[in-house]
Coordinates of C-alpha atoms in Angstrom, one line a residue:
Chain L
X10 CA 164.3 69.8 68.1
X11 CA 164.2 73.6 68.0
X12 CA 165.8 75.3 70.9
X13 CA 162.0 75.5 72.6
X14 CA 161.4 71.4 72.4
X15 CA 165.3 70.9 73.8
X16 CA 164.3 73.5 76.4
X17 CA 161.0 71.5 77.3
X18 CA 162.4 67.5 76.8
X19 CA 165.0 68.9 79.4
X20 CA 161.8 70.5 82.0
X21 CA 160.7 67.3 81.7
X22 CA 163.4 65.2 82.1
X23 CA 164.2 66.8 85.2
X24 CA 160.9 67.3 86.7
X25 CA 160.7 63.2 86.5
X26 CA 164.1 62.5 88.3
X27 CA 162.6 64.8 90.8
X28 CA 159.1 62.9 90.7
X29 CA 161.2 59.5 91.0
X30 CA 163.6 60.7 93.7
X31 CA 160.5 62.1 95.8
X32 CA 159.4 58.6 95.4
X33 CA 162.0 56.9 96.7
X34 CA 162.0 59.3 99.7
X35 CA 158.9 58.9 100.6
X36 CA 159.1 55.0 100.2
X37 CA 162.1 54.8 102.2
X38 CA 160.4 57.0 104.9
X39 CA 157.2 54.4 105.2
X40 CA 158.8 51.4 104.9
X41 CA 162.1 51.9 106.3
X42 CA 162.0 54.1 109.1
X43 CA 157.6 53.7 109.1
X44 CA 156.7 56.8 109.8
X45 CA 159.4 57.6 112.7
X46 CA 162.0 60.6 112.5
X47 CA 165.0 58.7 110.9
X48 CA 167.9 61.0 110.6
X49 CA 169.3 59.9 107.2
X50 CA 165.8 59.7 105.4
X51 CA 164.3 63.3 106.9
X52 CA 167.5 64.6 105.3
X53 CA 167.5 62.8 102.7
X54 CA 163.3 64.6 102.2
X55 CA 164.4 67.9 103.0
X56 CA 166.8 68.3 100.7
X57 CA 164.5 66.6 97.6
X58 CA 162.4 69.7 98.8
X59 CA 164.9 71.9 98.6
X60 CA 165.9 70.7 94.7
X61 CA 162.5 71.4 93.9
X62 CA 163.0 74.5 95.2
X63 CA 166.1 75.3 93.0
X64 CA 164.7 74.0 89.8
X65 CA 161.2 76.0 90.1
X66 CA 163.2 79.4 91.2
X67 CA 166.3 78.5 88.4
X68 CA 163.2 77.8 85.8
X69 CA 161.4 80.9 86.4
X70 CA 164.8 82.5 86.0
X71 CA 164.9 80.9 82.5
X72 CA 161.6 82.5 81.7
X73 CA 162.2 85.7 81.9
X74 CA 165.4 85.2 80.3
X75 CA 169.0 86.9 79.9
X76 CA 167.5 89.5 82.2
X77 CA 166.4 87.2 85.0
X78 CA 169.0 84.4 84.7
X79 CA 171.5 87.5 85.4
X80 CA 169.4 89.0 88.2
X81 CA 169.3 85.8 89.5
X82 CA 172.5 85.3 90.0
X83 CA 173.2 88.4 91.0
X84 CA 171.5 88.1 94.2
X85 CA 173.0 84.3 94.3
X86 CA 176.3 86.2 94.2
X87 CA 175.1 88.5 97.4
X88 CA 174.0 85.6 99.7
X89 CA 176.9 84.1 98.8
X90 CA 179.2 86.8 99.4
X91 CA 177.0 87.6 102.5
X92 CA 177.6 84.1 104.1
X93 CA 181.7 84.3 103.3
X94 CA 182.7 87.5 104.4
X95 CA 180.5 86.4 108.0
X96 CA 182.9 83.8 108.7
X97 CA 186.0 85.9 107.9
X98 CA 187.7 88.5 110.7
X99 CA 187.2 91.7 109.9
X100 CA 187.7 95.1 111.9
X101 CA 185.7 98.6 112.4
X102 CA 188.2 99.9 109.4
X103 CA 187.6 97.4 106.8
X104 CA 183.8 98.6 106.6
X105 CA 184.1 100.6 103.6
X106 CA 185.9 98.4 101.6
X107 CA 183.2 95.9 102.6
X108 CA 180.7 97.9 101.8
X109 CA 182.2 98.9 98.1
X110 CA 182.1 94.8 98.1
X111 CA 178.7 94.2 98.4
X112 CA 177.0 97.9 96.9
X113 CA 179.8 98.3 93.9
X114 CA 181.9 95.7 93.0
X115 CA 179.3 93.5 92.9
X116 CA 176.3 95.2 91.1
X117 CA 179.0 96.9 88.7
X118 CA 180.6 93.1 87.6
X119 CA 177.0 91.8 87.2
X120 CA 176.4 95.1 84.7
X121 CA 179.6 94.4 82.7
X122 CA 178.4 90.1 82.1
X123 CA 174.5 91.9 81.2
X124 CA 176.7 94.6 78.8
X125 CA 178.5 91.5 77.4
X126 CA 181.9 93.0 77.7
X127 CA 184.0 90.7 78.0
X128 CA 187.4 92.6 78.0
X129 CA 186.2 93.7 81.3
X130 CA 184.7 91.7 83.5
X131 CA 187.3 88.8 82.9
X132 CA 189.8 91.1 84.7
X133 CA 187.8 93.2 87.0
X134 CA 187.8 92.0 89.9
X135 CA 191.5 90.0 89.4
X136 CA 193.4 93.0 88.3
X137 CA 191.3 96.1 89.8
X138 CA 189.8 95.3 92.5
X139 CA 192.4 93.2 93.3
X140 CA 194.5 96.6 92.7
X141 CA 192.1 98.7 94.6
X142 CA 191.1 97.0 97.8
X143 CA 194.3 97.1 99.2
X144 CA 194.3 101.0 98.2
X145 CA 191.0 101.7 100.1
X146 CA 192.4 99.5 102.8
X147 CA 195.5 101.4 103.7
X148 CA 194.0 104.8 103.2
X149 CA 191.9 103.8 106.7
X150 CA 194.5 103.5 108.1
X151 CA 194.3 99.9 110.4
X152 CA 197.6 97.4 109.6
X153 CA 196.4 94.8 112.2
X154 CA 196.4 91.1 110.6
X155 CA 196.0 93.9 107.2
X156 CA 197.6 91.6 104.8
X157 CA 194.5 88.8 106.4
X158 CA 192.1 91.2 105.9
X159 CA 192.5 92.5 102.3
X160 CA 193.7 88.8 100.7
X161 CA 190.6 87.5 102.5
X162 CA 188.1 90.2 100.9
X163 CA 189.9 89.9 98.1
X164 CA 188.9 86.2 97.9
X165 CA 185.9 86.2 98.8
X166 CA 184.8 88.3 95.8
X167 CA 186.4 86.4 93.6
X168 CA 184.4 83.0 94.3
X169 CA 181.3 84.2 95.1
X170 CA 181.5 87.4 92.4
X171 CA 183.6 87.0 89.7
X172 CA 183.3 82.5 90.0
X173 CA 179.5 82.7 90.2
X174 CA 179.2 85.7 87.7
X175 CA 180.7 82.9 85.4
X176 CA 177.4 81.2 85.1
X177 CA 175.3 84.5 83.0
X178 CA 178.2 84.6 81.7
X179 CA 177.8 81.8 79.5
X180 CA 175.2 84.0 77.5
X181 CA 177.3 86.0 75.9
X182 CA 179.5 83.4 74.6
X183 CA 178.5 83.5 70.5
X184 CA 178.8 80.0 69.0
X185 CA 177.9 79.7 65.6
X186 CA 175.0 77.1 64.6
X187 CA 173.7 77.4 68.9
X188 CA 172.3 81.2 68.7
X189 CA 169.8 81.9 71.3
X190 CA 170.2 78.7 72.8
X191 CA 172.9 79.7 75.5
X192 CA 170.6 79.2 78.7
X193 CA 170.7 75.5 77.4
X194 CA 174.4 75.4 78.5
X195 CA 173.9 77.3 81.9
X196 CA 171.3 73.9 82.3
X197 CA 174.0 71.9 80.8
X198 CA 176.4 73.0 83.8
X199 CA 174.0 73.1 86.4
X200 CA 173.0 69.9 86.2
X201 CA 176.2 68.0 85.7
X202 CA 177.6 69.4 88.3
X203 CA 175.3 69.4 91.3
X204 CA 174.3 65.9 89.6
X205 CA 178.2 64.6 90.3
X206 CA 177.7 66.4 94.0
X207 CA 174.8 63.9 94.6
X208 CA 176.0 60.9 92.5
X209 CA 178.9 61.3 94.3
X210 CA 176.4 61.2 97.7
X211 CA 175.0 58.1 96.6
X212 CA 177.8 56.4 96.0
X213 CA 179.3 57.2 98.5
X214 CA 176.2 56.0 101.0
X215 CA 176.3 52.8 99.3
X216 CA 179.8 52.0 98.8
X217 CA 182.0 54.4 100.4
X218 CA 184.9 52.9 102.9
X219 CA 188.3 54.4 101.8
X220 CA 188.6 58.7 102.9
X221 CA 190.2 60.5 100.5
X222 CA 191.1 63.7 102.0
X223 CA 190.1 62.9 106.5
X224 CA 191.5 66.1 106.9
X225 CA 189.3 68.0 105.3
X226 CA 186.2 66.5 104.6
X227 CA 184.7 63.4 107.0
X228 CA 182.0 62.3 104.5
X229 CA 184.4 62.0 100.9
X230 CA 185.6 58.7 99.8
X231 CA 187.3 57.6 97.6
X232 CA 184.2 55.2 96.0
X233 CA 182.3 57.8 96.0
X234 CA 184.3 60.3 93.8
X235 CA 184.8 57.8 91.3
X236 CA 181.6 56.7 90.9
X237 CA 180.6 60.0 91.5
X238 CA 182.2 61.9 88.7
X239 CA 182.4 58.9 86.1
X240 CA 178.3 58.2 86.4
X241 CA 177.9 62.2 86.0
X242 CA 180.2 62.6 83.0
X243 CA 178.3 60.0 81.3
X244 CA 175.5 62.0 82.6
X245 CA 177.2 64.2 81.0
X246 CA 177.5 63.0 77.5
X247 CA 173.8 61.6 77.5
X248 CA 172.8 65.3 77.4
X249 CA 175.5 66.5 74.6
X250 CA 172.1 67.2 72.7
X251 CA 171.6 70.5 75.2
X252 CA 174.9 71.7 73.8
X253 CA 177.2 72.6 70.9
X254 CA 179.5 69.9 71.7
X255 CA 179.0 65.8 70.2
X256 CA 179.1 62.9 73.0
X257 CA 182.6 62.9 73.3
X258 CA 183.4 66.5 73.8
X259 CA 180.3 66.8 76.3
X260 CA 181.8 63.6 78.3
X261 CA 185.4 65.4 78.2
X262 CA 184.0 69.1 79.5
X263 CA 181.8 67.1 81.6
X264 CA 184.5 65.5 83.3
X265 CA 187.0 68.6 83.5
X266 CA 183.2 70.2 85.5
X267 CA 183.4 67.7 87.3
X268 CA 186.8 67.3 88.8
X269 CA 187.2 71.2 89.5
X270 CA 183.7 70.6 90.8
X271 CA 185.1 67.8 93.2
X272 CA 188.2 69.7 94.1
X273 CA 186.3 73.3 94.7
X274 CA 184.0 71.6 97.3
X275 CA 187.6 70.0 98.9
X276 CA 188.5 73.8 98.9
X277 CA 185.9 75.3 100.2
X278 CA 185.6 71.9 103.0
X279 CA 188.8 73.5 104.2
X280 CA 188.4 76.7 104.7
X281 CA 185.2 75.8 106.5
X282 CA 187.2 73.1 108.8
X283 CA 189.7 75.9 110.0
X284 CA 186.6 78.4 110.9
X285 CA 185.3 75.4 113.2
X286 CA 181.9 75.5 111.2
X287 CA 180.1 73.3 109.2
X288 CA 178.0 74.9 107.1
X289 CA 178.3 78.7 105.7
X290 CA 174.9 79.5 106.6
X291 CA 170.9 78.2 106.8
X292 CA 169.7 79.5 104.3
X293 CA 168.3 76.4 102.4
X294 CA 167.3 73.8 104.9
X295 CA 168.9 70.7 104.3
X296 CA 172.0 71.4 102.5
X297 CA 172.9 75.3 104.9
X298 CA 173.9 77.6 103.0
X299 CA 174.1 79.1 99.7
X300 CA 177.6 78.7 99.6
X301 CA 177.0 75.0 100.3
X302 CA 175.3 74.4 97.1
X303 CA 177.8 76.3 95.0
X304 CA 180.9 75.0 96.0
X305 CA 181.0 73.0 93.6
X306 CA 179.6 75.4 90.9
X307 CA 182.0 77.7 91.8
X308 CA 185.2 76.4 90.7
X309 CA 183.5 74.6 87.3
X310 CA 182.3 78.0 86.3
X311 CA 185.3 79.6 84.6
X312 CA 186.8 76.7 83.3
X313 CA 184.0 75.6 81.4
X314 CA 183.1 79.2 80.4
X315 CA 186.7 79.6 79.0
X316 CA 187.0 76.4 77.5
X317 CA 183.3 76.8 75.4
X318 CA 184.9 80.2 74.6
X319 CA 187.9 79.4 73.6
X320 CA 186.6 76.0 71.2
X321 CA 183.4 76.7 70.3
X322 CA 182.9 80.8 70.5
Chain M
X23 CA 143.3 98.1 105.7
X24 CA 146.3 98.0 107.3
X25 CA 147.5 101.7 108.7
X26 CA 150.7 103.6 108.1
X27 CA 152.4 102.8 110.7
X28 CA 151.3 98.9 110.6
X29 CA 153.2 99.1 106.6
X30 CA 156.2 100.9 108.0
X31 CA 156.6 98.6 110.3
X32 CA 156.2 95.4 108.5
X33 CA 159.1 96.8 105.7
X34 CA 161.4 97.7 108.9
X35 CA 160.8 93.4 109.6
X36 CA 161.6 92.7 106.0
X37 CA 164.2 94.7 105.7
X38 CA 166.3 93.7 109.0
X39 CA 165.2 90.3 108.6
X40 CA 166.8 89.9 104.4
X41 CA 169.7 92.6 105.3
X42 CA 170.7 89.9 108.1
X43 CA 169.1 86.7 107.5
X44 CA 168.7 86.5 111.1
X45 CA 167.5 83.4 112.2
X46 CA 166.0 83.3 116.4
X47 CA 167.1 80.6 118.1
X48 CA 164.5 79.9 120.6
X49 CA 167.1 77.5 123.0
X50 CA 166.3 78.1 126.3
X51 CA 162.6 78.4 126.0
X52 CA 159.4 78.6 123.7
X53 CA 157.7 81.7 122.5
X54 CA 154.7 82.2 124.6
X55 CA 152.0 84.9 124.9
X56 CA 152.8 86.7 128.4
X57 CA 154.6 89.7 129.5
X58 CA 158.3 89.2 129.1
X59 CA 161.3 91.5 129.2
X60 CA 163.9 90.5 126.9
X61 CA 167.4 91.4 126.9
X62 CA 170.2 91.5 125.1
X63 CA 173.6 92.8 124.6
X64 CA 173.9 96.0 123.1
X65 CA 176.3 97.0 120.4
X66 CA 174.5 98.8 117.5
X67 CA 171.1 100.8 116.8
X68 CA 170.1 97.4 115.2
X69 CA 169.9 95.4 118.2
X70 CA 166.6 96.3 118.8
X71 CA 165.4 96.5 115.2
X72 CA 166.9 92.5 115.3
X73 CA 165.1 91.1 118.1
X74 CA 161.9 93.1 117.4
X75 CA 161.8 91.5 113.5
X76 CA 162.5 88.5 114.6
X77 CA 159.7 87.8 116.9
X78 CA 156.9 86.0 115.6
X79 CA 153.8 88.2 114.5
X80 CA 151.7 88.1 117.6
X81 CA 154.3 88.5 120.0
X82 CA 155.6 91.7 118.2
X83 CA 152.6 93.4 118.1
X84 CA 152.7 93.4 122.2
X85 CA 156.3 94.4 122.4
X86 CA 158.0 97.6 122.9
X87 CA 161.5 98.3 123.0
X88 CA 162.9 101.1 125.7
X89 CA 164.5 103.3 124.1
X90 CA 166.3 107.0 125.2
X91 CA 163.7 109.7 124.7
X92 CA 167.1 112.0 124.5
X93 CA 168.0 110.7 121.3
X94 CA 164.9 109.3 120.0
X95 CA 162.3 112.4 120.1
X96 CA 165.3 115.0 117.9
X97 CA 163.9 114.7 114.5
X98 CA 160.7 113.8 113.1
X99 CA 162.0 110.5 111.5
X100 CA 163.1 109.6 114.6
X101 CA 160.0 110.7 116.6
X102 CA 157.9 108.6 114.2
X103 CA 159.9 105.9 114.3
X104 CA 159.8 105.5 117.9
X105 CA 156.7 106.6 118.8
X106 CA 154.2 105.2 116.2
X107 CA 156.3 102.5 114.1
X108 CA 158.3 100.4 116.8
X109 CA 156.0 101.6 119.9
X110 CA 159.1 102.3 122.4
X111 CA 158.8 103.1 125.7
X112 CA 160.8 106.3 126.1
X113 CA 162.3 107.5 129.2
X114 CA 164.5 110.8 130.1
X115 CA 168.0 108.9 130.7
X116 CA 169.0 111.9 132.7
X117 CA 167.7 111.3 137.1
X118 CA 168.1 115.1 137.5
X119 CA 165.7 116.3 134.8
X120 CA 162.9 113.4 134.7
X121 CA 159.7 113.5 135.4
X122 CA 158.6 110.4 135.2
X123 CA 160.4 107.5 137.2
X124 CA 161.5 104.8 134.4
X125 CA 160.8 101.8 136.4
X126 CA 157.3 102.8 136.9
X127 CA 157.3 102.8 133.3
X128 CA 158.3 100.1 132.3
X129 CA 156.2 98.3 135.4
X130 CA 152.6 100.0 133.8
X131 CA 153.7 98.3 130.6
X132 CA 154.5 94.9 131.9
X133 CA 150.8 95.4 134.1
X134 CA 149.0 96.2 130.3
X135 CA 150.2 92.6 129.2
X136 CA 152.8 94.0 127.2
X137 CA 156.8 92.7 126.5
X138 CA 159.7 95.0 126.9
X139 CA 163.1 94.9 125.0
X140 CA 165.7 96.3 127.3
X141 CA 169.9 96.5 127.0
X142 CA 170.7 96.3 130.5
X143 CA 174.7 97.6 129.4
X144 CA 172.9 101.0 129.2
X145 CA 174.6 101.7 126.3
X146 CA 176.4 100.6 123.3
X147 CA 179.6 98.3 123.4
X148 CA 182.8 100.3 121.7
X149 CA 185.2 98.2 123.6
X150 CA 187.1 94.9 123.3
X151 CA 185.0 94.0 126.2
X152 CA 182.1 91.2 125.8
X153 CA 179.6 92.3 127.4
X154 CA 180.0 95.6 129.5
X155 CA 178.9 95.4 133.0
X156 CA 175.0 95.7 133.5
X157 CA 173.4 98.7 135.3
X158 CA 171.3 97.8 138.2
X159 CA 167.4 99.1 136.5
X160 CA 167.1 95.2 135.7
X161 CA 167.3 95.0 139.6
X162 CA 164.7 97.3 140.4
X163 CA 162.3 96.2 137.3
X164 CA 162.2 92.7 138.9
X165 CA 161.7 94.2 141.9
X166 CA 158.8 95.9 141.3
X167 CA 157.6 93.0 139.6
X168 CA 158.7 89.7 140.8
X169 CA 157.1 87.3 138.1
X170 CA 158.4 88.8 135.4
X171 CA 160.0 86.3 133.2
X172 CA 163.7 87.6 132.4
X173 CA 164.4 86.4 129.1
X174 CA 168.2 86.6 127.7
X175 CA 169.2 87.5 124.2
X176 CA 172.3 86.8 122.7
X177 CA 172.7 89.3 119.3
X178 CA 175.7 87.9 117.1
X179 CA 177.4 90.1 114.4
X180 CA 175.6 93.2 115.4
X181 CA 178.6 95.2 115.8
X182 CA 180.0 94.5 112.1
X183 CA 176.6 95.3 110.5
X184 CA 176.1 98.5 111.9
X185 CA 179.2 100.0 113.3
X186 CA 179.1 103.1 115.6
X187 CA 178.6 106.2 113.2
X188 CA 178.0 104.7 110.4
X189 CA 174.5 104.9 108.7
X190 CA 174.5 102.2 105.9
X191 CA 174.1 98.7 107.0
X192 CA 176.5 96.0 106.2
X193 CA 174.5 93.4 104.5
X194 CA 176.3 90.2 107.1
X195 CA 174.5 87.3 108.6
X196 CA 173.2 87.6 112.5
X197 CA 172.2 84.9 115.4
X198 CA 169.6 85.6 117.5
X199 CA 170.1 82.9 120.8
X200 CA 167.7 82.7 123.3
X201 CA 168.5 81.0 126.4
X202 CA 165.7 80.5 129.5
X203 CA 163.8 82.7 131.6
X204 CA 165.9 84.0 134.3
X205 CA 162.9 85.1 137.5
X206 CA 164.3 86.9 140.8
X207 CA 164.2 84.8 143.7
X208 CA 162.4 85.8 146.9
X209 CA 164.7 88.0 148.3
X210 CA 167.4 87.8 145.7
X211 CA 170.5 90.7 146.4
X212 CA 170.5 93.5 143.7
X213 CA 174.1 92.3 143.1
X214 CA 173.2 88.1 143.2
X215 CA 170.5 89.1 140.7
X216 CA 172.5 91.7 138.1
X217 CA 175.5 88.8 138.3
X218 CA 172.8 85.9 137.4
X219 CA 170.9 87.7 134.2
X220 CA 174.8 88.6 133.1
X221 CA 175.8 85.3 133.1
X222 CA 172.5 83.7 131.7
X223 CA 173.4 85.7 128.9
X224 CA 177.0 85.6 128.6
X225 CA 176.2 81.5 128.7
X226 CA 174.3 82.3 125.3
X227 CA 177.3 83.6 123.0
X228 CA 178.1 80.9 120.2
X229 CA 181.4 79.6 120.9
X230 CA 184.1 82.2 119.0
X231 CA 186.8 80.2 116.5

């Protein structure tokens, strides 16, 4: 299949899945809830609507190619960073560091990804920003909870800017035999990780009994986890034809990113619980904030990027 | 064809709401097209912009922030924004030099059917205190127009978005919580009414982690 045919099949496939989901949601509302308000079913339908919007937005970005995708993820990083830093304790002395984070570090990271400068975009935040940030903070002269404030801003930049930027960074990889198809790698990552989320939720609702980490996340169950990850890995294997991998390689990659996705979700849940909030924000109706939707992708993206780069590029 | 002023007003709304992701949670009442006095906690210049931008369009056109003339009439840009864009009610904060009674200015606005946005603390709170004591202006206004609804609006996070002295706002999430309206009781004492309005506002503060 030509790249164009592959892309079309992928979009048609996604559209069909969403349509089936919408029909199931409508059927549940009519048959089970009989049109009356019903917490779980209404939440499900709101989530499905949000999925339609997200798929449309991402598809639109794909139409605009490399620039569209990089811009999209730059905005996604912006919303995520805003949510993360809103929930961290900062003082008025952090103003300059925060302004640098939003208005310098974020754009620079994405410009580096756009330029494909791997040597710098892979270390800019973990090394340079990590060292420059505390220098800025110490020059502001406020030592109250100094290490806590600096670390939290650095962590916010790692999760919301560095990790998320590794999704569009997939476009910079030079994979022999797979030229001009890198957008499909992004599609593979996003579809597999998000399906893993959805499937864990579905399996959990249907068969969930033993909680995985009740202190951290009240809804994650062992049954949901295993059912979800295995079925999402199977889905990843089934999508091998949009990637440069063969089916069993696709399965292993999918397993790796699903595992990272699950643990990423768990870590972000722990941070939220410690802070006493249920969601990072309220941008996406039915899901919460931007970071709530992406908490699995953030841990999976850099690993997927580096594994692909190491073995295929 | 909308006027230049209207376009600027629209741009200010879009900018404020996009930057802060501000949401207005109508917890204690619903939006209504009657003259109301919205009063909030004051931490940053952005406060009036936040309440003003998040009101429904039809209400925003008839809502005027109350602001100090000494600050807002300095310079062409500030005068333009205050008089043409946000249509502020400008009062002279100095009791010696002022020619008009601010309470009468505000009461006139209510008589015309418009709403007001006021900050009873009188100045931006830069202390560690949650809420400064209220000035008594709010009582005198309520006394002059007893049927007016005073609607508390708690603004969360504005101080972090625009700390004192800084011009570039930080993009952080703000929430506005709107409480139940407070109306002055028959013959209610000044101290009692001021305390009641202050407590109504404090009660809206989101629980802090």
